[in-house]
């Protein structure tokens, strides 16, 4: 899976920017999940694209959360 953030970029981000990026990734993955559940048939190619995008944002959440944990910053 392609990472949304390079680890060096995360390490150099200001904590406030990290928190904003985490909020953005969480909101976007939830919004895409809602779109997938409500508006797309589960087996059309568009649904697979949305699933891949959701996975990218969930991975971005995981990356940011691990960087916050490394810095001992609470989200």
mmCIF file of C-alpha atoms in Angstrom, residues 1-74:
data_model
loop_
_atom_site.group_PDB
_atom_site.id
_atom_site.type_symbol
_atom_site.label_atom_id
_atom_site.label_comp_id
_atom_site.label_asym_id
_atom_site.label_seq_id
_atom_site.Cartn_x
_atom_site.Cartn_y
_atom_site.Cartn_z
ATOM 1 C CA UNK A 1 0.000 0.000 0.000
ATOM 2 C CA UNK A 2 1.238 3.456 -0.894
ATOM 3 C CA UNK A 3 1.876 5.597 2.163
ATOM 4 C CA UNK A 4 0.335 9.039 2.281
ATOM 5 C CA UNK A 5 3.196 10.510 4.357
ATOM 6 C CA UNK A 6 6.905 9.857 4.304
ATOM 7 C CA UNK A 7 8.196 9.130 7.855
ATOM 8 C CA UNK A 8 10.721 11.984 7.617
ATOM 9 C CA UNK A 9 7.928 14.406 6.707
ATOM 10 C CA UNK A 10 5.889 13.287 9.715
ATOM 11 C CA UNK A 11 8.890 13.641 12.003
ATOM 12 C CA UNK A 12 9.419 17.231 10.904
ATOM 13 C CA UNK A 13 5.778 18.334 11.232
ATOM 14 C CA UNK A 14 4.662 20.682 13.964
ATOM 15 C CA UNK A 15 2.403 18.938 16.520
ATOM 16 C CA UNK A 16 -0.528 21.176 15.586
ATOM 17 C CA UNK A 17 -0.149 20.227 11.918
ATOM 18 C CA UNK A 18 -0.011 16.548 12.895
ATOM 19 C CA UNK A 19 -3.258 16.904 14.848
ATOM 20 C CA UNK A 20 -4.961 18.709 11.947
ATOM 21 C CA UNK A 21 -3.785 16.040 9.505
ATOM 22 C CA UNK A 22 -5.049 13.324 11.838
ATOM 23 C CA UNK A 23 -8.456 15.008 12.047
ATOM 24 C CA UNK A 24 -8.559 15.356 8.262
ATOM 25 C CA UNK A 25 -7.625 11.682 7.713
ATOM 26 C CA UNK A 26 -10.251 10.513 10.223
ATOM 27 C CA UNK A 27 -13.023 12.676 8.775
ATOM 28 C CA UNK A 28 -12.191 11.716 5.205
ATOM 29 C CA UNK A 29 -12.074 7.981 5.870
ATOM 30 C CA UNK A 30 -15.427 8.178 7.719
ATOM 31 C CA UNK A 31 -16.989 10.215 4.912
ATOM 32 C CA UNK A 32 -15.763 7.742 2.297
ATOM 33 C CA UNK A 33 -17.075 4.837 4.374
ATOM 34 C CA UNK A 34 -20.460 6.522 4.486
ATOM 35 C CA UNK A 35 -20.407 7.009 0.704
ATOM 36 C CA UNK A 36 -19.490 3.364 0.241
ATOM 37 C CA UNK A 37 -22.293 2.182 2.533
ATOM 38 C CA UNK A 38 -25.030 4.470 1.277
ATOM 39 C CA UNK A 39 -24.388 5.262 -2.347
ATOM 40 C CA UNK A 40 -22.327 2.579 -4.076
ATOM 41 C CA UNK A 41 -23.217 -0.962 -4.923
ATOM 42 C CA UNK A 42 -20.633 -3.126 -3.189
ATOM 43 C CA UNK A 43 -19.405 -4.846 -6.337
ATOM 44 C CA UNK A 44 -18.986 -2.048 -8.852
ATOM 45 C CA UNK A 45 -15.430 -0.919 -9.739
ATOM 46 C CA UNK A 46 -16.049 2.469 -8.098
ATOM 47 C CA UNK A 47 -16.584 0.696 -4.778
ATOM 48 C CA UNK A 48 -13.144 -0.892 -5.056
ATOM 49 C CA UNK A 49 -11.596 2.513 -5.702
ATOM 50 C CA UNK A 50 -13.365 3.959 -2.650
ATOM 51 C CA UNK A 51 -12.177 1.013 -0.534
ATOM 52 C CA UNK A 52 -8.591 1.639 -1.652
ATOM 53 C CA UNK A 53 -8.896 5.327 -0.804
ATOM 54 C CA UNK A 54 -10.365 4.467 2.612
ATOM 55 C CA UNK A 55 -7.415 2.143 3.213
ATOM 56 C CA UNK A 56 -4.980 4.954 2.334
ATOM 57 C CA UNK A 57 -6.597 7.319 4.829
ATOM 58 C CA UNK A 58 -6.741 4.654 7.545
ATOM 59 C CA UNK A 59 -3.043 3.995 6.953
ATOM 60 C CA UNK A 60 -2.396 7.747 7.191
ATOM 61 C CA UNK A 61 -4.243 7.770 10.540
ATOM 62 C CA UNK A 62 -2.038 4.922 11.745
ATOM 63 C CA UNK A 63 1.129 6.716 10.611
ATOM 64 C CA UNK A 64 0.175 9.976 12.320
ATOM 65 C CA UNK A 65 -0.929 8.207 15.509
ATOM 66 C CA UNK A 66 2.378 6.345 15.715
ATOM 67 C CA UNK A 67 4.305 9.605 15.229
ATOM 68 C CA UNK A 68 2.224 11.250 17.956
ATOM 69 C CA UNK A 69 2.917 8.278 20.226
ATOM 70 C CA UNK A 70 6.620 8.490 19.439
ATOM 71 C CA UNK A 71 6.544 12.135 20.549
ATOM 72 C CA UNK A 72 4.264 11.286 23.475
ATOM 73 C CA UNK A 73 1.554 13.688 22.302
ATOM 74 C CA UNK A 74 -2.039 12.788 23.106
#
